Structure formats: C-alpha cells, structure tokens
GROMACS .gro file of C-alpha atoms in nm:
model
  238
    1UNK     CA    1 -14.707 -19.560  17.423
    2UNK     CA    2 -14.554 -19.804  17.675
    3UNK     CA    3 -14.710 -20.096  17.488
    4UNK     CA    4 -14.561 -19.975  17.163
    5UNK     CA    5 -14.221 -19.942  17.330
    6UNK     CA    6 -14.238 -20.304  17.450
    7UNK     CA    7 -14.336 -20.421  17.101
    8UNK     CA    8 -14.049 -20.216  16.961
    9UNK     CA    9 -13.806 -20.387  17.198
   10UNK     CA   10 -13.945 -20.734  17.123
   11UNK     CA   11 -13.924 -20.676  16.748
   12UNK     CA   12 -13.568 -20.546  16.770
   13UNK     CA   13 -13.459 -20.844  16.982
   14UNK     CA   14 -13.631 -21.088  16.745
   15UNK     CA   15 -13.435 -20.949  16.449
   16UNK     CA   16 -13.114 -21.046  16.627
   17UNK     CA   17 -13.226 -21.392  16.740
   18UNK     CA   18 -13.105 -21.692  16.537
   19UNK     CA   19 -13.423 -21.892  16.612
   20UNK     CA   20 -13.644 -21.622  16.468
   21UNK     CA   21 -13.418 -21.594  16.165
   22UNK     CA   22 -13.432 -21.971  16.118
   23UNK     CA   23 -13.811 -21.971  16.146
   24UNK     CA   24 -13.825 -21.691  15.889
   25UNK     CA   25 -13.622 -21.897  15.642
   26UNK     CA   26 -13.848 -22.197  15.710
   27UNK     CA   27 -14.160 -21.988  15.634
   28UNK     CA   28 -14.008 -21.848  15.316
   29UNK     CA   29 -13.908 -22.189  15.178
   30UNK     CA   30 -14.234 -22.356  15.282
   31UNK     CA   31 -14.450 -22.088  15.123
   32UNK     CA   32 -14.242 -22.099  14.806
   33UNK     CA   33 -14.278 -22.477  14.786
   34UNK     CA   34 -14.653 -22.433  14.829
   35UNK     CA   35 -14.672 -22.221  14.512
   36UNK     CA   36 -14.429 -22.409  14.286
   37UNK     CA   37 -14.643 -22.720  14.207
   38UNK     CA   38 -14.968 -22.526  14.157
   39UNK     CA   39 -14.791 -22.256  13.956
   40UNK     CA   40 -14.617 -22.508  13.731
   41UNK     CA   41 -14.940 -22.697  13.657
   42UNK     CA   42 -15.112 -22.374  13.553
   43UNK     CA   43 -14.814 -22.262  13.346
   44UNK     CA   44 -14.817 -22.578  13.133
   45UNK     CA   45 -15.196 -22.553  13.096
   46UNK     CA   46 -15.302 -22.861  13.289
   47UNK     CA   47 -15.603 -22.881  13.520
   48UNK     CA   48 -15.503 -22.779  13.870
   49UNK     CA   49 -15.706 -23.026  14.076
   50UNK     CA   50 -15.865 -23.369  14.057
   51UNK     CA   51 -16.183 -23.242  14.223
   52UNK     CA   52 -16.504 -23.324  14.039
   53UNK     CA   53 -16.662 -23.044  13.839
   54UNK     CA   54 -16.970 -23.087  14.059
   55UNK     CA   55 -16.770 -22.995  14.369
   56UNK     CA   56 -16.807 -22.622  14.450
   57UNK     CA   57 -16.433 -22.560  14.441
   58UNK     CA   58 -16.380 -22.803  14.153
   59UNK     CA   59 -16.639 -22.609  13.953
   60UNK     CA   60 -16.447 -22.287  14.018
   61UNK     CA   61 -16.113 -22.438  13.914
   62UNK     CA   62 -16.267 -22.587  13.599
   63UNK     CA   63 -16.396 -22.245  13.496
   64UNK     CA   64 -16.057 -22.093  13.579
   65UNK     CA   65 -15.888 -22.356  13.364
   66UNK     CA   66 -16.082 -22.233  13.062
   67UNK     CA   67 -15.980 -21.867  13.095
   68UNK     CA   68 -15.691 -21.910  12.850
   69UNK     CA   69 -15.381 -21.698  12.904
   70UNK     CA   70 -15.521 -21.565  13.234
   71UNK     CA   71 -15.482 -21.916  13.377
   72UNK     CA   72 -15.123 -21.922  13.252
   73UNK     CA   73 -15.063 -21.575  13.393
   74UNK     CA   74 -15.164 -21.693  13.742
   75UNK     CA   75 -14.926 -21.987  13.716
   76UNK     CA   76 -14.633 -21.774  13.602
   77UNK     CA   77 -14.707 -21.524  13.881
   78UNK     CA   78 -14.701 -21.799  14.143
   79UNK     CA   79 -14.368 -21.932  14.014
   80UNK     CA   80 -14.220 -21.581  14.010
   81UNK     CA   81 -14.340 -21.513  14.366
   82UNK     CA   82 -14.194 -21.845  14.482
   83UNK     CA   83 -13.859 -21.748  14.328
   84UNK     CA   84 -13.869 -21.407  14.497
   85UNK     CA   85 -13.932 -21.572  14.833
   86UNK     CA   86 -13.639 -21.810  14.794
   87UNK     CA   87 -13.392 -21.531  14.717
   88UNK     CA   88 -13.314 -21.344  15.045
   89UNK     CA   89 -13.274 -21.000  14.881
   90UNK     CA   90 -13.618 -21.020  14.716
   91UNK     CA   91 -13.802 -21.207  14.993
   92UNK     CA   92 -13.989 -20.897  15.109
   93UNK     CA   93 -14.128 -20.836  14.759
   94UNK     CA   94 -14.229 -21.201  14.740
   95UNK     CA   95 -14.408 -21.179  15.075
   96UNK     CA   96 -14.597 -20.865  14.968
   97UNK     CA   97 -14.710 -21.024  14.640
   98UNK     CA   98 -14.792 -21.353  14.812
   99UNK     CA   99 -15.037 -21.197  15.059
  100UNK     CA  100 -15.331 -21.096  14.832
  101UNK     CA  101 -15.315 -21.432  14.652
  102UNK     CA  102 -15.310 -21.650  14.964
  103UNK     CA  103 -15.577 -21.432  15.129
  104UNK     CA  104 -15.802 -21.482  14.827
  105UNK     CA  105 -15.738 -21.859  14.829
  106UNK     CA  106 -15.807 -21.876  15.203
  107UNK     CA  107 -16.143 -21.699  15.174
  108UNK     CA  108 -16.229 -21.918  14.873
  109UNK     CA  109 -16.161 -22.242  15.063
  110UNK     CA  110 -16.376 -22.133  15.356
  111UNK     CA  111 -16.657 -22.018  15.125
  112UNK     CA  112 -16.664 -22.360  14.955
  113UNK     CA  113 -16.601 -22.556  15.279
  114UNK     CA  114 -16.295 -22.717  15.123
  115UNK     CA  115 -16.103 -22.976  15.326
  116UNK     CA  116 -15.778 -22.784  15.274
  117UNK     CA  117 -15.882 -22.482  15.480
  118UNK     CA  118 -15.641 -22.574  15.762
  119UNK     CA  119 -15.331 -22.579  15.542
  120UNK     CA  120 -15.427 -22.262  15.357
  121UNK     CA  121 -15.496 -22.082  15.687
  122UNK     CA  122 -15.152 -22.178  15.817
  123UNK     CA  123 -14.998 -22.053  15.491
  124UNK     CA  124 -15.176 -21.719  15.542
  125UNK     CA  125 -15.046 -21.695  15.899
  126UNK     CA  126 -14.691 -21.776  15.783
  127UNK     CA  127 -14.721 -21.502  15.520
  128UNK     CA  128 -14.837 -21.254  15.785
  129UNK     CA  129 -14.536 -21.349  15.997
  130UNK     CA  130 -14.304 -21.267  15.706
  131UNK     CA  131 -14.471 -20.930  15.662
  132UNK     CA  132 -14.423 -20.856  16.032
  133UNK     CA  133 -14.063 -20.973  16.006
  134UNK     CA  134 -13.999 -20.715  15.736
  135UNK     CA  135 -14.183 -20.439  15.921
  136UNK     CA  136 -13.869 -20.229  15.939
  137UNK     CA  137 -13.871 -20.212  15.559
  138UNK     CA  138 -14.242 -20.173  15.486
  139UNK     CA  139 -14.325 -19.945  15.781
  140UNK     CA  140 -14.300 -19.634  15.562
  141UNK     CA  141 -14.628 -19.716  15.387
  142UNK     CA  142 -14.817 -19.785  15.712
  143UNK     CA  143 -15.033 -19.511  15.869
  144UNK     CA  144 -14.906 -19.529  16.229
  145UNK     CA  145 -14.601 -19.458  16.442
  146UNK     CA  146 -14.282 -19.627  16.332
  147UNK     CA  147 -14.019 -19.822  16.521
  148UNK     CA  148 -13.702 -19.623  16.556
  149UNK     CA  149 -13.443 -19.745  16.308
  150UNK     CA  150 -13.154 -19.690  16.549
  151UNK     CA  151 -13.305 -19.924  16.810
  152UNK     CA  152 -13.356 -20.202  16.555
  153UNK     CA  153 -13.005 -20.178  16.416
  154UNK     CA  154 -12.855 -20.183  16.766
  155UNK     CA  155 -13.042 -20.500  16.861
  156UNK     CA  156 -12.965 -20.673  16.528
  157UNK     CA  157 -12.593 -20.627  16.591
  158UNK     CA  158 -12.626 -20.791  16.936
  159UNK     CA  159 -12.725 -21.137  16.814
  160UNK     CA  160 -12.860 -21.389  17.066
  161UNK     CA  161 -12.910 -21.766  17.070
  162UNK     CA  162 -13.179 -21.762  17.337
  163UNK     CA  163 -13.468 -21.990  17.240
  164UNK     CA  164 -13.800 -21.794  17.231
  165UNK     CA  165 -14.021 -22.042  17.418
  166UNK     CA  166 -14.320 -21.807  17.439
  167UNK     CA  167 -14.317 -21.730  17.067
  168UNK     CA  168 -14.294 -22.091  16.953
  169UNK     CA  169 -14.550 -22.186  17.215
  170UNK     CA  170 -14.783 -21.936  17.048
  171UNK     CA  171 -14.699 -22.089  16.707
  172UNK     CA  172 -14.798 -22.436  16.833
  173UNK     CA  173 -15.112 -22.289  16.991
  174UNK     CA  174 -15.204 -22.117  16.663
  175UNK     CA  175 -15.163 -22.440  16.467
  176UNK     CA  176 -15.372 -22.633  16.719
  177UNK     CA  177 -15.638 -22.360  16.717
  178UNK     CA  178 -15.666 -22.365  16.337
  179UNK     CA  179 -15.707 -22.745  16.338
  180UNK     CA  180 -15.961 -22.753  16.623
  181UNK     CA  181 -16.166 -22.456  16.500
  182UNK     CA  182 -16.190 -22.609  16.154
  183UNK     CA  183 -16.322 -22.933  16.301
  184UNK     CA  184 -16.620 -22.757  16.458
  185UNK     CA  185 -16.657 -22.460  16.221
  186UNK     CA  186 -16.894 -22.629  15.973
  187UNK     CA  187 -17.173 -22.873  16.050
  188UNK     CA  188 -17.109 -23.047  15.717
  189UNK     CA  189 -16.852 -23.039  15.438
  190UNK     CA  190 -16.879 -23.170  15.081
  191UNK     CA  191 -16.547 -23.353  15.107
  192UNK     CA  192 -16.321 -23.400  14.807
  193UNK     CA  193 -16.528 -23.686  14.662
  194UNK     CA  194 -16.864 -23.859  14.705
  195UNK     CA  195 -16.706 -24.141  14.907
  196UNK     CA  196 -16.523 -23.899  15.136
  197UNK     CA  197 -16.843 -23.702  15.186
  198UNK     CA  198 -17.064 -24.003  15.267
  199UNK     CA  199 -16.798 -24.153  15.496
  200UNK     CA  200 -16.857 -23.855  15.721
  201UNK     CA  201 -17.228 -23.929  15.748
  202UNK     CA  202 -17.332 -24.093  16.075
  203UNK     CA  203 -17.592 -24.074  16.349
  204UNK     CA  204 -17.947 -23.946  16.324
  205UNK     CA  205 -17.858 -23.705  16.041
  206UNK     CA  206 -17.709 -23.976  15.819
  207UNK     CA  207 -17.988 -23.971  15.560
  208UNK     CA  208 -17.987 -23.591  15.533
  209UNK     CA  209 -17.608 -23.599  15.504
  210UNK     CA  210 -17.617 -23.858  15.226
  211UNK     CA  211 -17.874 -23.650  15.038
  212UNK     CA  212 -17.641 -23.350  15.074
  213UNK     CA  213 -17.350 -23.551  14.930
  214UNK     CA  214 -17.568 -23.668  14.641
  215UNK     CA  215 -17.684 -23.311  14.583
  216UNK     CA  216 -17.323 -23.192  14.551
  217UNK     CA  217 -17.139 -23.475  14.380
  218UNK     CA  218 -17.409 -23.640  14.166
  219UNK     CA  219 -17.657 -23.364  14.093
  220UNK     CA  220 -17.398 -23.086  14.080
  221UNK     CA  221 -17.621 -22.829  14.245
  222UNK     CA  222 -17.481 -22.511  14.409
  223UNK     CA  223 -17.349 -22.543  14.763
  224UNK     CA  224 -17.609 -22.299  14.898
  225UNK     CA  225 -17.898 -22.504  14.756
  226UNK     CA  226 -17.760 -22.830  14.895
  227UNK     CA  227 -17.701 -22.674  15.237
  228UNK     CA  228 -18.054 -22.535  15.240
  229UNK     CA  229 -18.193 -22.880  15.159
  230UNK     CA  230 -17.974 -23.040  15.426
  231UNK     CA  231 -18.079 -22.800  15.702
  232UNK     CA  232 -18.445 -22.834  15.602
  233UNK     CA  233 -18.419 -23.213  15.632
  234UNK     CA  234 -18.260 -23.181  15.975
  235UNK     CA  235 -18.537 -22.951  16.100
  236UNK     CA  236 -18.803 -23.196  15.989
  237UNK     CA  237 -18.648 -23.466  16.204
  238UNK     CA  238 -18.645 -23.235  16.503
   0.00000   0.00000   0.00000
C-alpha cells in the first residue's frame, strides 16, 4: 500500500510539472508524425515499402498491399489516429487506438528481424508513456485500486518547474538499452537489401552468412528455412 501511495504522489506531481507536460506533447507529435507518411501511402494505394518481395517483411507488405480496401482502411485509420493525437482533447483516444497497432508492428518487426526494430520499440514505449500519462482518465476500466482524484487535482493546480532528472535519466537509459539489446539480440539479420545483408558478413562465419543472404534475397525462401540452413552451416564448421 505504501508503494502505491508513493506512485500516487509521483503521478500527481508529474501532472503538474511543465517538463512532463512538454515531454507528453513531444511524444504525441512524434507518434503522430510516425503514422502520417505510412498512413498516407496506404490511403492513396501505393506500396508502403521499398523492401524486396523476397524479404520476410517485404513479402508481408506486398501481400498486404493486395488486400484491396482493407489496405486503404489501415491507411485511413493511421491518419485518423495521428489527427486524434495532435488534438489535445482527443489525444487519449488516439493513444488508446495507437497501442494495438504499434504493438502489432513491434512484434512483426522482431519476428522478421527487421532493421527498424529499435525505432518501433521506442514508439511503443512512447505510446505506453502516453497511456500512463492519461491514467487518471482510463483508470476506471483497469482492474486494480485507483489513484484518488482529489490528490491528482490538488497536485495539478500546484504546478512546478523542477526538472525531473531521474525520469529523463531513465528515458535515456531506456533508449540506450533498446539500441544495445537490439545489437546483440539476433545472431544475424536479413538487412533491408542483399548488399546490406552481405556487408554484415565477416569472420569465420562469412560464407554461411552470405549463403543466408542469398537464401533470403535471391532465392526468396522463408526466414525460418534460411536460419535453419545458416545455423547448420555454422555447426559444421565447429
């Protein structure tokens, strides 16, 4: 209970802090800008990415491109969500609608070992921050104890300009962690092109790596098959 009380106090103080409010606006605008280009491309019916059809994620986007009005529907939804995020009064609705989409994209990028996993992960974290920021408005649908409304309103009225060093230190740490973890998370990635993939091949596993790149980008085989072939080649060398 004491822990919850401390979190309640921290949340209430954050709602009245100009730095937190500024960071919230930054997250809203950044997430909206992340959806506008991709949403517009889908709305006008153009292919979303320049990735080869042989690339695991490129193959997925190519199939998505041929789903007709469903493809357009996704684009319109992204543009609408971006608009909701930009408008302060509807930002909470935008954040709620944004979450399932960005979560799906994040899992998809990790499943296909896409190079953009870092950016998408940071977008997911920013979206989670917005949801926490609006906790006082969405708490009624959550199955646990709620922060007292009176405490929040009292703290919001007592605005402060104190810079939250610990919070922004954690933000920097989270960004660094996402970047570093993604560097070591996968032993090999297909890259966005054959050249990008082969440029990452070096050392004793160079031949196996080049065969993996050829398997993906030239032969167009599934990622699982190419990974299986790659790991088998590495074991033979050992």
